[in-house]
Coordinates of C-alpha atoms and ligand atoms in Angstrom, one line a residue:
X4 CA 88.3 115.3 115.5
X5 CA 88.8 112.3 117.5
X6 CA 85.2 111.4 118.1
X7 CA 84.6 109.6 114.8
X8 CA 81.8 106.6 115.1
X9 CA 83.4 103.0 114.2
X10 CA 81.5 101.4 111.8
X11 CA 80.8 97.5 113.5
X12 CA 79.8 96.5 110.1
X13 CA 83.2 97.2 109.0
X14 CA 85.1 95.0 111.3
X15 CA 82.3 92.4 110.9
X16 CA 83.1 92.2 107.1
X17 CA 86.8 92.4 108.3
X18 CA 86.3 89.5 110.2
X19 CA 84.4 87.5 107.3
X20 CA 87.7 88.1 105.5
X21 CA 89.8 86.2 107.5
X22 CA 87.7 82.9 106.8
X23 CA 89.4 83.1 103.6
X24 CA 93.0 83.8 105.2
X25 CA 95.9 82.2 104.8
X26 CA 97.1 80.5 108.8
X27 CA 100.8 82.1 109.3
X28 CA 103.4 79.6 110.1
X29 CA 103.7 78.7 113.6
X30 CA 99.9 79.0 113.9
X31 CA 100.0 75.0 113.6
X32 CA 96.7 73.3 115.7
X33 CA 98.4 71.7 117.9
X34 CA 100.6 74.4 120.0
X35 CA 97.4 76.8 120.1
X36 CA 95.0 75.2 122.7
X37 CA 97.3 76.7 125.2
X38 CA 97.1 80.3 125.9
X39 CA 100.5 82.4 125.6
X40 CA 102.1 85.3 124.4
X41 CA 102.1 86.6 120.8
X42 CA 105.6 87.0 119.8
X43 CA 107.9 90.0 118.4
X44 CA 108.2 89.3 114.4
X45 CA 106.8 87.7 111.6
X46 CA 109.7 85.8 111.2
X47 CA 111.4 87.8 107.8
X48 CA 115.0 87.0 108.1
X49 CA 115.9 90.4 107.0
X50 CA 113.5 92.7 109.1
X51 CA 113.3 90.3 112.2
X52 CA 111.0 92.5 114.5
X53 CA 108.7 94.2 111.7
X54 CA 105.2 92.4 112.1
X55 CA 104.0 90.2 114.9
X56 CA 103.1 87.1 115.6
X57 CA 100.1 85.5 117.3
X58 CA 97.4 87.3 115.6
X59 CA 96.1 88.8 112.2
X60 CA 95.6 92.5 112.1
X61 CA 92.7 93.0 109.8
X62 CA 91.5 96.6 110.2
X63 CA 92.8 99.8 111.6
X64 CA 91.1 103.0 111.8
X65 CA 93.2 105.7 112.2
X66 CA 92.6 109.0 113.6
X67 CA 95.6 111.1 113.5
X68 CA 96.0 115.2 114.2
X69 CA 99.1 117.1 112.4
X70 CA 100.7 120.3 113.3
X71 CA 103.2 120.9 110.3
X72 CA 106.4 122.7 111.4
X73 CA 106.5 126.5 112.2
X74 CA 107.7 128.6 109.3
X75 CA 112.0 128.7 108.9
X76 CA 114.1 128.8 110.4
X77 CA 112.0 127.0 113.1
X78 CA 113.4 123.3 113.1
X79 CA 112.0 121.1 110.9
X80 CA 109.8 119.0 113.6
X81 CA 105.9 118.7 113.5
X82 CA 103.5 117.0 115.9
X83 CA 101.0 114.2 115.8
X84 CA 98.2 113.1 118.2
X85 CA 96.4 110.0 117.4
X86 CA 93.9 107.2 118.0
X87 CA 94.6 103.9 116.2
X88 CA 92.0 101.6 116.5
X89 CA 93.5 98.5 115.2
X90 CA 91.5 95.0 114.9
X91 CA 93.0 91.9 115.2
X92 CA 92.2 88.1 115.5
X93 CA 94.3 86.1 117.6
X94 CA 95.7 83.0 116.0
X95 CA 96.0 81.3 119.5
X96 CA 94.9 81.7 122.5
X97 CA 97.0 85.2 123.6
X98 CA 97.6 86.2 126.9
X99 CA 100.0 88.9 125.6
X100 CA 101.0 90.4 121.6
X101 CA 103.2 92.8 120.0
X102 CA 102.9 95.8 118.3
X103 CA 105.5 97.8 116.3
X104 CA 106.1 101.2 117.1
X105 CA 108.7 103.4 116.5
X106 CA 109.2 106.6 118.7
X107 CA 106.1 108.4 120.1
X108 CA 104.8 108.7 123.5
X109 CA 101.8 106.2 124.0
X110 CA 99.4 107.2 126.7
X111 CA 97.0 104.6 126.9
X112 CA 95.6 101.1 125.7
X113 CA 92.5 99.7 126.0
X114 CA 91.4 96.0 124.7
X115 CA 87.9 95.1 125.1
X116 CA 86.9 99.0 126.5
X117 CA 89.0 98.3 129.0
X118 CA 92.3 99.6 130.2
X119 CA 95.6 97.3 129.0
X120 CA 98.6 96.7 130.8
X121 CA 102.0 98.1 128.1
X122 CA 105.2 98.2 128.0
X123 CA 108.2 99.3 125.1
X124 CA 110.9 97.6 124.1
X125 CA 113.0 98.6 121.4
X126 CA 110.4 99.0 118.6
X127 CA 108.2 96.9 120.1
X128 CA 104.7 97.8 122.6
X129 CA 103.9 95.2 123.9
X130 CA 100.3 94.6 125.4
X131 CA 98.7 92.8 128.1
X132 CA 94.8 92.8 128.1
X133 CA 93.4 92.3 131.4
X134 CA 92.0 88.9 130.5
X135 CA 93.0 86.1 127.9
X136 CA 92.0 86.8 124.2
X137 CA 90.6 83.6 122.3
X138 CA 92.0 82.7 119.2
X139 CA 89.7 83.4 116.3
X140 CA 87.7 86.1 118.2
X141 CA 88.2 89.6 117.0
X142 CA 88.8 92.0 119.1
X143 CA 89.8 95.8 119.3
X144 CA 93.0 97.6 120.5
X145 CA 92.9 101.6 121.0
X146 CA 96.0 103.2 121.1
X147 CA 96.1 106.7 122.0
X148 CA 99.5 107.8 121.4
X149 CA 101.5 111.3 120.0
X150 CA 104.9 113.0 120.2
X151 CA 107.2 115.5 117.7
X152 CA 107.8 114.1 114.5
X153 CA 111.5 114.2 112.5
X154 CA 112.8 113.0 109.7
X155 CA 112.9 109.2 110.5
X156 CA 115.8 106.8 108.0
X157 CA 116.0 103.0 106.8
X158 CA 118.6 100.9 107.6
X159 CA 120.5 101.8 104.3
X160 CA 120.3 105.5 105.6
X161 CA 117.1 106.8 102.9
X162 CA 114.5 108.8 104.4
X163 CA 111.3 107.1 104.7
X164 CA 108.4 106.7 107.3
X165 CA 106.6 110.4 108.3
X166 CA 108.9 112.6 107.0
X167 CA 108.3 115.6 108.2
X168 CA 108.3 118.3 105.5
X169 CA 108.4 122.3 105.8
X170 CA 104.7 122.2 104.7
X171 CA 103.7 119.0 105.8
X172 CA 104.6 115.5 106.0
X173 CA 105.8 113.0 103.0
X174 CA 104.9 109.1 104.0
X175 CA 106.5 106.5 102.5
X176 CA 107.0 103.5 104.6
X177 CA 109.3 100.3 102.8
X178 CA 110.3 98.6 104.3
X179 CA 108.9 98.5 107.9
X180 CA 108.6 102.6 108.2
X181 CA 105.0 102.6 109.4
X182 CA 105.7 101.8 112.8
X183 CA 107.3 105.6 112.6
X184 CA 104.0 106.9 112.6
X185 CA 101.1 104.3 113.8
X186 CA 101.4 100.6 115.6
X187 CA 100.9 98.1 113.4
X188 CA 102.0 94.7 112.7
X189 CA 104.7 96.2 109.9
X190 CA 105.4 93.5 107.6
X191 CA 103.4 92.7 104.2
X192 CA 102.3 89.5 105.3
X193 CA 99.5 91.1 107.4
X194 CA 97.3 93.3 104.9
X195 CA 94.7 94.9 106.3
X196 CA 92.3 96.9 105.1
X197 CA 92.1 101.3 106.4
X198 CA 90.0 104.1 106.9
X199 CA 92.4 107.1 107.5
X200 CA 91.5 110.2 109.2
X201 CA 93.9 113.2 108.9
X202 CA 93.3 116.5 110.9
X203 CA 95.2 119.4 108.9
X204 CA 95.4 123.4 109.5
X205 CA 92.8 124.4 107.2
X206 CA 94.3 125.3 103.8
X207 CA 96.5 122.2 103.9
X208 CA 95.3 118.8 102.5
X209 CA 95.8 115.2 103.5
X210 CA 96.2 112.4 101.3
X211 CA 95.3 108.7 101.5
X212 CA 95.4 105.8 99.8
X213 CA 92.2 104.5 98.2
X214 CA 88.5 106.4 97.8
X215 CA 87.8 110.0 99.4
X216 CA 85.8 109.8 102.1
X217 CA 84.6 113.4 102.5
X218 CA 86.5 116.3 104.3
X219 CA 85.0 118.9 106.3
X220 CA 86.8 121.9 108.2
X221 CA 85.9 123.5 111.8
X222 CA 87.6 125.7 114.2
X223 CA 90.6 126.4 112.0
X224 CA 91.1 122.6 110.9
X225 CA 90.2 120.6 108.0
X226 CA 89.8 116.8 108.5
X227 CA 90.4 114.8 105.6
X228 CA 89.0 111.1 105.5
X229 CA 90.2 108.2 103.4
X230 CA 89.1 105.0 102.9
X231 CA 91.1 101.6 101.7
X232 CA 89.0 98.9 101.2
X233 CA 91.0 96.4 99.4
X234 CA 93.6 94.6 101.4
X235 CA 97.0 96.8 101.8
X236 CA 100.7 95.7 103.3
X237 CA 101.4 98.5 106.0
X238 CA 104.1 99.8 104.2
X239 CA 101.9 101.2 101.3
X240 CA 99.7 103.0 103.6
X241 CA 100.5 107.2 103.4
X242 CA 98.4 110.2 104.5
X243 CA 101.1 112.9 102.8
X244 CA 100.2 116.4 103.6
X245 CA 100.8 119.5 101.6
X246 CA 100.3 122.1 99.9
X247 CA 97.9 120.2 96.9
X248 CA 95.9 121.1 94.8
X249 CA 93.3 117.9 94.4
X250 CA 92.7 117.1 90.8
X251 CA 89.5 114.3 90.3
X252 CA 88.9 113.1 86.9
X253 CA 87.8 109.4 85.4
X254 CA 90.0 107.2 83.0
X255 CA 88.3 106.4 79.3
X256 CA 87.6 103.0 81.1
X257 CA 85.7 104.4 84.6
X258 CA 88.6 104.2 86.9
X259 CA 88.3 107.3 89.5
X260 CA 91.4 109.4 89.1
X261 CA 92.5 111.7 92.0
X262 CA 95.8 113.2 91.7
X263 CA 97.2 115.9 94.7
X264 CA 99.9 117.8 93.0
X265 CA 102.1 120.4 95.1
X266 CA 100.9 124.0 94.6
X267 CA 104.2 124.9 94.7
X268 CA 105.5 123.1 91.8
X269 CA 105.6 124.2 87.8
X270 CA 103.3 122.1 85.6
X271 CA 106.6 120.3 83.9
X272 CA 107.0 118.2 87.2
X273 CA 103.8 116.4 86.6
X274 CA 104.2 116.4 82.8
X275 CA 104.7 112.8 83.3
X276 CA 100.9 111.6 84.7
X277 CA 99.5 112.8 81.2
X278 CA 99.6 109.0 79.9
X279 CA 98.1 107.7 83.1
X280 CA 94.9 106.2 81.7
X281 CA 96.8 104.1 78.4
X282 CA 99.4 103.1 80.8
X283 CA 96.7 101.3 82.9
X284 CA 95.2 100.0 79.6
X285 CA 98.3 99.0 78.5
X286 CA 99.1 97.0 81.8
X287 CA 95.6 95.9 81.9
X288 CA 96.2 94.3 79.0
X289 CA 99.6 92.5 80.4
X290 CA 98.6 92.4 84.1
X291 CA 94.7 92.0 84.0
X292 CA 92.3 93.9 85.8
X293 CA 93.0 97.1 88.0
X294 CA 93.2 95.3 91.4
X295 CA 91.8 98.5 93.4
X296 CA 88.8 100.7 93.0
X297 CA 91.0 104.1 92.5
X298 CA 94.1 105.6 91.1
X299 CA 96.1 108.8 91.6
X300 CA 99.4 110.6 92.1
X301 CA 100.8 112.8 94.9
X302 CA 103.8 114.9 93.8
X303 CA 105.5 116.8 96.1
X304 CA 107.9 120.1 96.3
X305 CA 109.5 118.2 98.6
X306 CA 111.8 115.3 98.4
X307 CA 112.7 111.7 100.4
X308 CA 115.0 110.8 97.5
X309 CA 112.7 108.6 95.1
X310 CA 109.1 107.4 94.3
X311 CA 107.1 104.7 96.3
X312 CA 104.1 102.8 95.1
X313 CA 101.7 103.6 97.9
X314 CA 99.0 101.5 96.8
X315 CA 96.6 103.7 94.5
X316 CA 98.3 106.5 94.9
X317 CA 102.2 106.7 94.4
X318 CA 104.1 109.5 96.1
X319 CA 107.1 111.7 93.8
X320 CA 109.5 113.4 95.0
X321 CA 109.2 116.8 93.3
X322 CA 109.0 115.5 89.8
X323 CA 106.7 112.3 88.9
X324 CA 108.5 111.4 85.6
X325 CA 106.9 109.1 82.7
X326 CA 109.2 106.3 83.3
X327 CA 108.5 106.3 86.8
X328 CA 104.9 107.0 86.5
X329 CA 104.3 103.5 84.4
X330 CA 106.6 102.0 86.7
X331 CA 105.1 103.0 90.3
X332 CA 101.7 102.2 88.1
X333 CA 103.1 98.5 87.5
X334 CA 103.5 98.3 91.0
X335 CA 99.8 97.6 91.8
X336 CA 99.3 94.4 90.2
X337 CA 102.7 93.6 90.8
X338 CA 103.9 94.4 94.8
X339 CA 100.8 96.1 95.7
X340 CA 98.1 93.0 94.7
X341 CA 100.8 90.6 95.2
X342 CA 103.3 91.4 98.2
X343 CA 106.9 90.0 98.9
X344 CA 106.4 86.8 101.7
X345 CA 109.6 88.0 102.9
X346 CA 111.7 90.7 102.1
X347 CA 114.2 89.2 100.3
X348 CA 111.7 88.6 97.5
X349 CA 111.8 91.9 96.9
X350 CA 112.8 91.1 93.1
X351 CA 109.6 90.0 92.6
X352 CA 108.6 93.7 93.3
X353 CA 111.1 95.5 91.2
X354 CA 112.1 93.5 88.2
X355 CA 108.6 93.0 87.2
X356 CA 107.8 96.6 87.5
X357 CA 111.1 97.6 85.8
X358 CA 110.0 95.3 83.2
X359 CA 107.0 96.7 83.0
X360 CA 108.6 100.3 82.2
X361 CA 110.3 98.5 79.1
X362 CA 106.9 97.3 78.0
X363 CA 105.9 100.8 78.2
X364 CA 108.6 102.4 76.7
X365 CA 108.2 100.1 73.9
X366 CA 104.3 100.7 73.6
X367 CA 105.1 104.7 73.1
X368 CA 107.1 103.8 70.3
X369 CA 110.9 104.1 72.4
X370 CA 113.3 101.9 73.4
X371 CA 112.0 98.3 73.0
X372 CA 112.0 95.5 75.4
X373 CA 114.2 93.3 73.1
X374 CA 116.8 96.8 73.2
X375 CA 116.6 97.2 77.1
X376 CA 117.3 93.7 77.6
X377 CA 120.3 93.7 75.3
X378 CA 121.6 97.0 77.2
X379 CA 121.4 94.9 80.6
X380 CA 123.2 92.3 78.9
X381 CA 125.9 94.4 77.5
X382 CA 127.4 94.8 81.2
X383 CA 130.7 93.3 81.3
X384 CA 130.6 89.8 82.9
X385 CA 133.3 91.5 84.9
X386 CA 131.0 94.7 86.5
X387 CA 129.9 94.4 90.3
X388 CA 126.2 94.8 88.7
X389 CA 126.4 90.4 87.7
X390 CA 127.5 90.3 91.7
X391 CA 124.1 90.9 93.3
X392 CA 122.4 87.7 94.0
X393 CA 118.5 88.9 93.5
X394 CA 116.2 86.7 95.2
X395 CA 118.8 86.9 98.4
X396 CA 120.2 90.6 97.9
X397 CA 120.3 91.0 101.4
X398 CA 118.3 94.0 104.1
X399 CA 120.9 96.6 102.4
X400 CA 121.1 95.7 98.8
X401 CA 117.2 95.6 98.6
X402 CA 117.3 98.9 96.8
X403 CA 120.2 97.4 94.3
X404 CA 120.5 98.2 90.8
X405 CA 120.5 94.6 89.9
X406 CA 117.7 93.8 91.7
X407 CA 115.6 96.1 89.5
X408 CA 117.3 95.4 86.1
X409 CA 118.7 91.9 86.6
X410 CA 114.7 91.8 87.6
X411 CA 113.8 92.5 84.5
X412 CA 116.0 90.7 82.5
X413 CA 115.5 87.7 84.5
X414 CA 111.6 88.1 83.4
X415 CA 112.8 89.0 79.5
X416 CA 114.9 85.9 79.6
X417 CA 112.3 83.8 81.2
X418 CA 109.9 85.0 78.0
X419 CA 112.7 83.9 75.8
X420 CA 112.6 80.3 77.7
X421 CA 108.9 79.5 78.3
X422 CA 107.8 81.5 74.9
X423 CA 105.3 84.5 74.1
X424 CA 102.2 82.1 75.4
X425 CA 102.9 81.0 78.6
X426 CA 104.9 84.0 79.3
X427 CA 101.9 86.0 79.0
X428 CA 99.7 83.3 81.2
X429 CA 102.3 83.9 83.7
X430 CA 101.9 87.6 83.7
X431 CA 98.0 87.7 84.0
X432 CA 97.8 84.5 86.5
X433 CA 100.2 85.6 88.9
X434 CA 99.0 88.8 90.3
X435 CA 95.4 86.8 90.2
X436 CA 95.8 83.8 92.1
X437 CA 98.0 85.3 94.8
X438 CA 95.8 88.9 94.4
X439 CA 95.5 90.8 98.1
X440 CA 98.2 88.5 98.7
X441 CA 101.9 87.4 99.3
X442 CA 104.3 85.2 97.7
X443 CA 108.0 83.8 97.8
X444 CA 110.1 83.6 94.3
X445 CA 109.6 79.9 94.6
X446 CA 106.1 80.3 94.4
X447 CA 107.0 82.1 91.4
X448 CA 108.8 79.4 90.1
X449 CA 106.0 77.2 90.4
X450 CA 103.8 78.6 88.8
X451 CA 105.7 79.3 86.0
X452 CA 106.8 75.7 85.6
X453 CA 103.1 74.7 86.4
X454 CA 101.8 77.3 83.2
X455 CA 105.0 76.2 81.1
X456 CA 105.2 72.5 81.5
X457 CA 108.7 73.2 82.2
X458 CA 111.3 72.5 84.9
X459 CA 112.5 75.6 85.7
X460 CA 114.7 74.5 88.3
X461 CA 118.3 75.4 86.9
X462 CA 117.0 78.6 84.9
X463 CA 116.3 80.3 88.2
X464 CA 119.2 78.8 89.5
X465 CA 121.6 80.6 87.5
X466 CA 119.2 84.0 87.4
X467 CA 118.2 84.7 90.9
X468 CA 120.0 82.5 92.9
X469 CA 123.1 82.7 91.7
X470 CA 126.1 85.5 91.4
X471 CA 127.3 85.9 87.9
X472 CA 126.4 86.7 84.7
X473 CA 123.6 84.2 82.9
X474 CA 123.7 83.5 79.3
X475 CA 121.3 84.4 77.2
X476 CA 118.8 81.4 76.9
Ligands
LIG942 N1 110.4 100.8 95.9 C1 110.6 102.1 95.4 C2 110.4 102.0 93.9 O1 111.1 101.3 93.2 C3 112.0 102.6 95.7 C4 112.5 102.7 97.1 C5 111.9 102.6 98.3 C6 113.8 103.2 97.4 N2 112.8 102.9 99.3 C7 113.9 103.3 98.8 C8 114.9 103.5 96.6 C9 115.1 103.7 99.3 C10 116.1 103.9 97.1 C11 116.2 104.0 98.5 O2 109.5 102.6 93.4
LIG943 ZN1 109.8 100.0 92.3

């Protein structure tokens, strides 16, 4: 199960990649001739330790091997064994760097086939390869690691991470809940692309993000293989294991569809998928192209409490609702293609695929945009909801209700104030130029003053960074 061959071919094009890569701050010329240690975040205010600095992950391979829990009332505990082969490209000369990892027992490193030096601190394994890595060369970091696997919570207390299920595992990661289950440099910053291995008791089945590789089943164990080959923030990454039945079908317009839908569950809880392929049309038509080469759905009999985006294939919790469905769709151009710099950008995220929802809604013939805006503005200047401050909601309010539908209002009122043209410019152009990407909301705000003509300075002022209720423009 372990003895899978790496492809070189696959880091090589990994490599060719990074030409094209943006250098991280701190990665300046002039303090990188000197060799030193990588350091412990990627500098997100909110999430200080989640990524790294020092290097670029670009690649992982990971080769993972999943007992599921023992039938009730056993606790609710499984157990993984892995091998994450992760690729990076040091940034500077490193004598030292970081990896996030959360829990786990790691038994042994080796950089260059050769046996590393680690320590843990915190959420942190740090490594120390036994000579100096130069900057720019990639280079390969096996980490054979394992342990019992719980029910792992974010700061705000919501499941997330491997959550370990009575028939499996549910994975879904924001904001920096892969590091529960593999190391990885856990912030959105550092995409990378993933081929995901998932050993299962035969009759279960694993599911990845991106194209099916194949699965094949020996000795009582079924092996299911994943590949991502478009750039993906770590915290969209899942391998979700259940009770599915695999469901692989092609949209009107070529896209491969593969849905995994619990066994377990009536046909009502997936009612919601049926529209999958006009919702993509219709976003296509908003958003531009598909940015992936797949699509899908994993709903679960299980629950963490809500649905996550995980990039081409979105993960419900028991019941994959229409409005959800077009808004976890959404998320791909907008999120997925184009990331958060920093987590307090997480606006950027939500109010554009709340929006989105409206667009749907009104599409199906429903509630307009128009109407959904005027309910957000309805709320009573005086309401906790106008209190929220979007583009700086803080590490617990990133979940907010305002930052979802002040999100989306902010975007309706910004159509009002640049018009139906550049509006829609805006929309297509922004998960393009910053596709397999990340950007800040002032990036936002340039472009939208660079595809308007418009200073934009005191509209986004009073919208995202600012408390209160706007007027309308
Ligand atoms: N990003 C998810 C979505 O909007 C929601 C989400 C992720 C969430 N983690 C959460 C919601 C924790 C509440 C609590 O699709
Ligand atoms: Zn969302």
């Amino acid at each position: 199960m372990r003895s899978r061959v790496r492809s070189g071919v696959v880091a090589a094009i990994a490599v060719g990649l990074l030409a094209a890569a943006v250098v991280p701050a701190g990665a300046a010329q002039g303090q990188s001739s000197r060799p030193a240690p990588g350091g412990s975040g990627a500098g997100d205010a909110y999430f200080p330790f989640a990524g790294n600095s020092g290097y670029d992950a670009v690649h992982y391979d990971l080769d993972v091997r999943y007992q599921p829990p023992a039938p009730a009332p056993a606790p609710l505990t499984g157990r993984l064994d892995a091998v994450a082969t992760v690729t990076i490209v040091p940034t500077r000369h490193l004598t030292s760097f970081n990896l996030d990892l959360r829990g786990l027992d790691v038994e042994s490193v080796i950089v260059k086939n050769r046996p590393a030096e680690f320590t843990r601190e915190g959420d942190e394994l740090i490594v120390t390869p036994k000579t100096i890595l130069p900057r720019g060369k990639a280079v390969d970091v096996v980490v054979t690691y394992g342990g019992a696997t719980g029910r792992p919570v974010d700061i705000e207390g919501a499941l997330y991470g491997w959550v370990t299920t009575r028939d499996g595992a549910m994975v879904a990661s924001e904001p920096d809940g892969s590091m529960t289950w593999f190391p990885v440099s856990d912030h959105p910053t550092d995409k990378a692309t993933y081929e995901v291995a998932v050993a299962v008791p035969a009759g279960l089945v694993a599911v990845g993000n991106g194209d099916l590789v194949g699965s094949a089943t020996a000795g009582g164990w079924t092996t299911w293989e994943w590949a991502s080959r478009e750039p993906m923030a770590s915290y969209l990454v899942t391998a979700s294991v259940g009770n599915y039945e695999l469901r692989q079908t092609t949209t009107p317009g070529g896209l491969p569809l593969i849905d995994a839908i619990d066994r377990d569950l009536a046909p009502a809880a997936s009612a919601g998928l049926a529209q999958t392929a006009e919702m993509i049309a219709l976003f296509e038509t908003e958003f531009g192209p598909y940015p992936f080469s797949s699509y899908g759905a994993i709903v679960d009999d299980d629950s963490v409490g809500y649905a996550l985006e995980t990039q081409t294939r979105p993960i419900y919790s028991r019941n994959a609702s229409e409005g959800t469905v077009a808004h976890e769709l959404a998320h791909q151009w907008l999120g997925n293609s184009v990331s958060p710099a920093r987590w307090q950008d997480i606006w950027l995220n939500e109010g554009w695929a709340s929006y989105a929802e409206w667009l749907w809604s009104e599409h199906d013939g429903r509630t307009t945009a128009a109407e959904n805006f005027a309910d957000v503005m309805a709320i009573p200047a005086t309401s906790s909801f106008w209190q929220t401050v979007i583009a700086d909601p803080g590490p617990l309010g990133l979940f907010a209700g305002a930052v979802y539908d002040r999100g989306a209002a902010t975007l309706y009122a910004l159509r009002l104030e640049i018009g139906e043209d550049a509006f829609g410019a805006l929309s297509r152009e922004w998960p393009a130029r910053y596709k397999d990407s990340a950007a800040t909301t002032d990036d936002f705000q340039a472009l939208a003053e660079e595809l308007s003509g418009q200073d934009l300075e005191e509209f986004f002022d009073v919208w995202v960074w600012t408390a209160g209720k706007p007027a309308v423009p």
